[in-house]
Amino acid sequence: MSAPSLTLFHNPASPFVRKVRVLLSETGQQDRVTLQGCLPTPVNPDAQLVQDNPVGKIPALRLADGSVLHDSRVILDYFDHQHSGTPLIPREGAARWRRLTLASMADAVMDAAVLVRYETALRPVEKHWDQWLDEQRKKIRRTLAEWEANALGELAGHFDIAAISVACALGYLDFRHPDLQWRLDNPKLAQWYAEVSQRPSLQQTQPPAG
Ligand SMILES: N[C@@H](CCC(=O)N[C@@H](CS)C(=O)NCC(=O)O)C(=O)O
């Protein structure tokens, strides 16, 4: 079999990359990509990646013709148009906007969690901005509280763009921010996450230990 013609810039720690890999697995497309590892940070960009994505972020997807897609939302949309099953991003109607909004909330949780990680792991401790960190953590807590109160039925209904994104956000909180103890205030969300975590797509893409 010839090598896949699509190259996914990735790191197993990235929740944004994980969304792409989960969708690939859920739609039977995981063998279509070659994974190219990299570890970009805001203070240490990856030289090869920035040639393909000037923003310097992962995921980025190089297609067979050399063109490059980013960010994760665009790549997910691309792959969702490449399989014959039920779309994981509804194509139209109220469902489309609601599911994309839930997914966008999950992206915002990931953004906040990744920024907290950069601030605490990369920035010298004497320069940490505590108020900024607190407000990022509040964004996370507020969003999880909203899912706990108002989105559980929708999330349980279908493992699509919304559920994939929320699951990857929660997985990243466990991975980088166990101190948040998000399950304490969100028992129904925790139960939903425990159930969907058994899916092969999430098992296969777990962040590295440690
Ligand atoms: N909106 C982007 C966010 C991607 C992102 O923040 N990726 C992080 C890794 S988890 C990154 O590449 N950071 C490098 C940097 O900020 O320079 C997406 O959805 O793909």
mmCIF file of C-alpha atoms and ligand atoms in Angstrom:
data_model
loop_
_atom_site.group_PDB
_atom_site.id
_atom_site.type_symbol
_atom_site.label_atom_id
_atom_site.label_comp_id
_atom_site.label_asym_id
_atom_site.label_seq_id
_atom_site.Cartn_x
_atom_site.Cartn_y
_atom_site.Cartn_z
ATOM 1 C CA MET A 1 0.000 0.000 0.000
ATOM 2 C CA SER A 2 1.365 3.452 -0.863
ATOM 3 C CA ALA A 3 2.060 5.975 1.888
ATOM 4 C CA PRO A 4 -0.805 8.333 2.759
ATOM 5 C CA SER A 5 -0.616 11.574 0.816
ATOM 6 C CA LEU A 6 -1.915 13.744 3.678
ATOM 7 C CA THR A 7 0.439 14.962 6.406
ATOM 8 C CA LEU A 8 -0.941 15.997 9.785
ATOM 9 C CA PHE A 9 1.358 18.119 11.931
ATOM 10 C CA HIS A 10 0.593 16.844 15.354
ATOM 11 C CA ASN A 11 1.525 16.355 18.959
ATOM 12 C CA PRO A 12 -0.281 13.787 21.123
ATOM 13 C CA ALA A 13 -0.629 16.342 23.940
ATOM 14 C CA SER A 14 -2.678 18.783 21.847
ATOM 15 C CA PRO A 15 -6.457 18.658 22.391
ATOM 16 C CA PHE A 16 -6.999 20.392 19.050
ATOM 17 C CA VAL A 17 -5.046 17.684 17.243
ATOM 18 C CA ARG A 18 -6.935 15.075 19.218
ATOM 19 C CA LYS A 19 -10.253 16.308 17.842
ATOM 20 C CA VAL A 20 -8.985 15.676 14.329
ATOM 21 C CA ARG A 21 -7.691 12.217 15.175
ATOM 22 C CA VAL A 22 -10.939 11.270 16.911
ATOM 23 C CA LEU A 23 -12.977 12.315 13.875
ATOM 24 C CA LEU A 24 -10.607 10.377 11.607
ATOM 25 C CA SER A 25 -11.109 7.294 13.756
ATOM 26 C CA GLU A 26 -14.881 7.716 14.018
ATOM 27 C CA THR A 27 -15.138 7.971 10.217
ATOM 28 C CA GLY A 28 -12.634 5.218 9.383
ATOM 29 C CA GLN A 29 -10.083 7.564 7.830
ATOM 30 C CA GLN A 30 -7.149 7.250 10.238
ATOM 31 C CA ASP A 31 -4.963 5.498 7.639
ATOM 32 C CA ARG A 32 -5.211 8.461 5.284
ATOM 33 C CA VAL A 33 -2.726 10.619 7.200
ATOM 34 C CA THR A 34 0.949 10.480 7.992
ATOM 35 C CA LEU A 35 1.604 12.015 11.393
ATOM 36 C CA GLN A 36 4.436 14.498 11.559
ATOM 37 C CA GLY A 37 5.375 15.216 15.151
ATOM 38 C CA CYS A 38 6.252 18.686 16.377
ATOM 39 C CA LEU A 39 6.104 20.636 19.626
ATOM 40 C CA PRO A 40 5.441 24.304 18.899
ATOM 41 C CA THR A 41 4.980 26.785 21.720
ATOM 42 C CA PRO A 42 4.469 30.556 21.588
ATOM 43 C CA VAL A 43 8.118 31.006 22.613
ATOM 44 C CA ASN A 44 9.597 28.208 20.529
ATOM 45 C CA PRO A 45 7.963 27.923 17.108
ATOM 46 C CA ASP A 46 8.638 24.890 14.933
ATOM 47 C CA ALA A 47 10.663 26.026 11.897
ATOM 48 C CA GLN A 48 9.183 23.520 9.480
ATOM 49 C CA LEU A 49 5.616 24.056 10.692
ATOM 50 C CA VAL A 50 5.730 27.830 10.226
ATOM 51 C CA GLN A 51 6.604 27.317 6.568
ATOM 52 C CA ASP A 52 3.243 25.573 6.174
ATOM 53 C CA ASN A 53 1.248 27.480 8.797
ATOM 54 C CA PRO A 54 2.549 30.989 9.460
ATOM 55 C CA VAL A 55 0.560 31.086 12.692
ATOM 56 C CA GLY A 56 2.798 28.267 13.921
ATOM 57 C CA LYS A 57 0.017 26.210 15.520
ATOM 58 C CA ILE A 58 -1.050 22.602 15.307
ATOM 59 C CA PRO A 59 -2.993 20.918 13.882
ATOM 60 C CA ALA A 60 -2.119 21.750 10.277
ATOM 61 C CA LEU A 61 -2.830 19.421 7.384
ATOM 62 C CA ARG A 62 -0.727 19.337 4.231
ATOM 63 C CA LEU A 63 -2.702 18.015 1.274
ATOM 64 C CA ALA A 64 -1.321 16.022 -1.665
ATOM 65 C CA ASP A 65 -1.039 19.161 -3.814
ATOM 66 C CA GLY A 66 1.072 20.896 -1.165
ATOM 67 C CA SER A 67 -1.635 23.254 0.057
ATOM 68 C CA VAL A 68 -2.175 23.436 3.803
ATOM 69 C CA LEU A 69 -5.354 23.549 5.884
ATOM 70 C CA HIS A 70 -5.655 24.996 9.379
ATOM 71 C CA ASP A 71 -6.972 25.375 12.003
ATOM 72 C CA SER A 72 -8.644 22.338 13.622
ATOM 73 C CA ARG A 73 -12.158 23.501 12.686
ATOM 74 C CA VAL A 74 -11.250 23.692 9.014
ATOM 75 C CA ILE A 75 -9.511 20.308 9.091
ATOM 76 C CA LEU A 76 -12.480 18.665 10.818
ATOM 77 C CA ASP A 77 -14.815 20.117 8.212
ATOM 78 C CA TYR A 78 -12.523 18.895 5.430
ATOM 79 C CA PHE A 79 -12.461 15.314 6.692
ATOM 80 C CA ASP A 80 -16.175 15.341 7.421
ATOM 81 C CA HIS A 81 -16.702 15.931 3.708
ATOM 82 C CA GLN A 82 -14.514 12.944 2.831
ATOM 83 C CA HIS A 83 -16.554 10.014 4.134
ATOM 84 C CA SER A 84 -19.884 8.523 3.140
ATOM 85 C CA GLY A 85 -21.410 8.078 6.612
ATOM 86 C CA THR A 86 -23.702 10.456 8.475
ATOM 87 C CA PRO A 87 -21.932 13.818 8.701
ATOM 88 C CA LEU A 88 -20.481 14.567 12.130
ATOM 89 C CA ILE A 89 -20.973 18.275 11.434
ATOM 90 C CA PRO A 90 -24.640 18.773 10.511
ATOM 91 C CA ARG A 91 -24.788 20.402 7.125
ATOM 92 C CA GLU A 92 -27.772 22.674 7.734
ATOM 93 C CA GLY A 93 -30.614 23.730 9.979
ATOM 94 C CA ALA A 94 -30.734 24.593 13.655
ATOM 95 C CA ALA A 95 -28.709 21.482 14.535
ATOM 96 C CA ARG A 96 -25.738 22.826 12.594
ATOM 97 C CA TRP A 97 -25.557 26.085 14.533
ATOM 98 C CA ARG A 98 -26.206 24.502 17.923
ATOM 99 C CA ARG A 99 -23.658 21.707 17.481
ATOM 100 C CA LEU A 100 -21.052 24.158 16.175
ATOM 101 C CA THR A 101 -21.729 26.457 19.115
ATOM 102 C CA LEU A 102 -21.188 23.611 21.593
ATOM 103 C CA ALA A 103 -17.997 22.742 19.726
ATOM 104 C CA SER A 104 -16.899 26.363 19.827
ATOM 105 C CA MET A 105 -17.427 26.439 23.601
ATOM 106 C CA ALA A 106 -15.192 23.377 23.860
ATOM 107 C CA ASP A 107 -12.545 25.098 21.744
ATOM 108 C CA ALA A 108 -12.720 28.071 24.110
ATOM 109 C CA VAL A 109 -12.173 25.758 27.091
ATOM 110 C CA MET A 110 -9.164 24.298 25.286
ATOM 111 C CA ASP A 111 -7.843 27.767 24.462
ATOM 112 C CA ALA A 112 -8.112 28.850 28.093
ATOM 113 C CA ALA A 113 -6.591 25.610 29.369
ATOM 114 C CA VAL A 114 -3.695 25.737 26.895
ATOM 115 C CA LEU A 115 -3.019 29.393 27.757
ATOM 116 C CA VAL A 116 -2.959 28.564 31.479
ATOM 117 C CA ARG A 117 -0.546 25.755 30.678
ATOM 118 C CA TYR A 118 1.750 28.131 28.757
ATOM 119 C CA GLU A 119 1.616 30.740 31.497
ATOM 120 C CA THR A 120 2.400 28.286 34.282
ATOM 121 C CA ALA A 121 4.823 25.975 32.483
ATOM 122 C CA LEU A 122 6.713 28.374 30.203
ATOM 123 C CA ARG A 123 6.651 31.754 31.923
ATOM 124 C CA PRO A 124 9.071 32.482 34.758
ATOM 125 C CA VAL A 125 7.168 32.133 38.030
ATOM 126 C CA GLU A 126 7.863 35.716 39.131
ATOM 127 C CA LYS A 127 6.065 36.939 35.996
ATOM 128 C CA HIS A 128 2.897 34.879 36.450
ATOM 129 C CA TRP A 129 -0.224 37.024 36.230
ATOM 130 C CA ASP A 130 -2.545 35.585 38.863
ATOM 131 C CA GLN A 131 -5.644 37.600 37.972
ATOM 132 C CA TRP A 132 -5.343 36.590 34.323
ATOM 133 C CA LEU A 133 -4.897 32.940 35.333
ATOM 134 C CA ASP A 134 -7.943 33.123 37.616
ATOM 135 C CA GLU A 135 -10.102 34.564 34.855
ATOM 136 C CA GLN A 136 -9.020 31.863 32.383
ATOM 137 C CA ARG A 137 -9.934 29.211 34.952
ATOM 138 C CA LYS A 138 -13.306 30.919 35.490
ATOM 139 C CA LYS A 139 -14.026 30.695 31.757
ATOM 140 C CA ILE A 140 -13.448 26.957 32.037
ATOM 141 C CA ARG A 141 -15.610 26.557 35.139
ATOM 142 C CA ARG A 142 -18.473 28.630 33.726
ATOM 143 C CA THR A 143 -18.529 26.674 30.488
ATOM 144 C CA LEU A 144 -18.505 23.309 32.239
ATOM 145 C CA ALA A 145 -21.339 24.519 34.486
ATOM 146 C CA GLU A 146 -23.349 25.464 31.397
ATOM 147 C CA TRP A 147 -22.841 21.997 29.883
ATOM 148 C CA GLU A 148 -23.769 20.378 33.205
ATOM 149 C CA ALA A 149 -26.999 22.405 33.411
ATOM 150 C CA ASN A 150 -28.118 22.567 29.802
ATOM 151 C CA ALA A 151 -26.278 20.347 27.335
ATOM 152 C CA LEU A 152 -26.103 16.812 28.704
ATOM 153 C CA GLY A 153 -29.082 15.502 26.750
ATOM 154 C CA GLU A 154 -27.722 16.941 23.526
ATOM 155 C CA LEU A 155 -24.236 15.591 24.123
ATOM 156 C CA ALA A 156 -25.548 12.120 24.908
ATOM 157 C CA GLY A 157 -27.675 12.079 21.773
ATOM 158 C CA HIS A 158 -24.963 11.860 19.148
ATOM 159 C CA PHE A 159 -21.172 11.522 19.134
ATOM 160 C CA ASP A 160 -20.532 14.271 16.616
ATOM 161 C CA ILE A 161 -18.526 17.503 16.375
ATOM 162 C CA ALA A 162 -20.013 18.787 19.639
ATOM 163 C CA ALA A 163 -19.419 15.640 21.673
ATOM 164 C CA ILE A 164 -15.961 15.053 20.174
ATOM 165 C CA SER A 165 -14.916 18.596 21.044
ATOM 166 C CA VAL A 166 -16.290 18.500 24.597
ATOM 167 C CA ALA A 167 -14.659 15.114 25.238
ATOM 168 C CA CYS A 168 -11.281 16.377 24.008
ATOM 169 C CA ALA A 169 -11.573 19.490 26.175
ATOM 170 C CA LEU A 170 -12.343 17.415 29.283
ATOM 171 C CA GLY A 171 -9.515 15.019 28.450
ATOM 172 C CA TYR A 172 -7.106 17.937 28.297
ATOM 173 C CA LEU A 173 -8.294 19.230 31.692
ATOM 174 C CA ASP A 174 -7.542 15.801 33.179
ATOM 175 C CA PHE A 175 -4.171 15.749 31.454
ATOM 176 C CA ARG A 176 -2.849 19.236 32.297
ATOM 177 C CA HIS A 177 -5.136 20.591 35.005
ATOM 178 C CA PRO A 178 -6.216 17.803 37.376
ATOM 179 C CA ASP A 179 -6.042 20.445 40.139
ATOM 180 C CA LEU A 180 -9.270 21.955 38.769
ATOM 181 C CA GLN A 181 -11.133 18.819 39.929
ATOM 182 C CA TRP A 182 -13.868 19.589 37.444
ATOM 183 C CA ARG A 183 -15.864 16.441 38.315
ATOM 184 C CA LEU A 184 -16.737 17.737 41.796
ATOM 185 C CA ASP A 185 -19.127 20.385 40.474
ATOM 186 C CA ASN A 186 -20.222 18.516 37.336
ATOM 187 C CA PRO A 187 -21.249 14.955 38.210
ATOM 188 C CA LYS A 188 -23.539 14.443 35.208
ATOM 189 C CA LEU A 189 -20.889 15.670 32.815
ATOM 190 C CA ALA A 190 -18.410 13.357 34.533
ATOM 191 C CA GLN A 191 -20.761 10.403 34.022
ATOM 192 C CA TRP A 192 -21.226 11.234 30.347
ATOM 193 C CA TYR A 193 -17.460 11.586 29.914
ATOM 194 C CA ALA A 194 -16.789 8.264 31.651
ATOM 195 C CA GLU A 195 -19.118 6.562 29.169
ATOM 196 C CA VAL A 196 -17.830 8.168 25.960
ATOM 197 C CA SER A 197 -14.215 7.687 27.068
ATOM 198 C CA GLN A 198 -14.675 3.982 26.348
ATOM 199 C CA ARG A 199 -15.032 4.650 22.632
ATOM 200 C CA PRO A 200 -12.061 3.295 20.669
ATOM 201 C CA SER A 201 -11.498 6.714 19.065
ATOM 202 C CA LEU A 202 -10.895 8.286 22.479
ATOM 203 C CA GLN A 203 -8.975 5.307 23.857
ATOM 204 C CA GLN A 204 -6.593 5.377 20.866
ATOM 205 C CA THR A 205 -5.886 9.104 21.164
ATOM 206 C CA GLN A 206 -5.325 9.532 24.881
ATOM 207 C CA PRO A 207 -2.696 12.128 25.776
ATOM 208 C CA PRO A 208 0.637 10.690 26.877
ATOM 209 C CA ALA A 209 1.036 9.745 30.539
ATOM 210 C CA GLY A 210 2.930 12.203 32.721
HETATM 211 N N1 LIG B 1 -7.558 27.613 17.046
HETATM 212 C C1 LIG B 1 -6.521 26.631 16.867
HETATM 213 C C2 LIG B 1 -5.747 26.436 18.192
HETATM 214 C C3 LIG B 1 -4.560 25.489 18.025
HETATM 215 C C4 LIG B 1 -3.564 25.609 19.166
HETATM 216 O O1 LIG B 1 -3.646 26.497 20.042
HETATM 217 N N2 LIG B 1 -2.584 24.707 19.161
HETATM 218 C C5 LIG B 1 -1.505 24.786 20.120
HETATM 219 C C6 LIG B 1 -1.120 23.382 20.634
HETATM 220 S S1 LIG B 1 -2.393 22.710 21.633
HETATM 221 C C7 LIG B 1 -0.280 25.356 19.432
HETATM 222 O O2 LIG B 1 0.034 24.941 18.329
HETATM 223 N N3 LIG B 1 0.420 26.309 20.071
HETATM 224 C C8 LIG B 1 1.592 26.921 19.553
HETATM 225 C C9 LIG B 1 1.545 28.420 19.650
HETATM 226 O O3 LIG B 1 0.597 28.954 20.268
HETATM 227 O O4 LIG B 1 2.454 29.054 19.113
HETATM 228 C C10 LIG B 1 -7.118 25.313 16.371
HETATM 229 O O5 LIG B 1 -8.323 25.110 16.579
HETATM 230 O O6 LIG B 1 -6.429 24.518 15.713
#
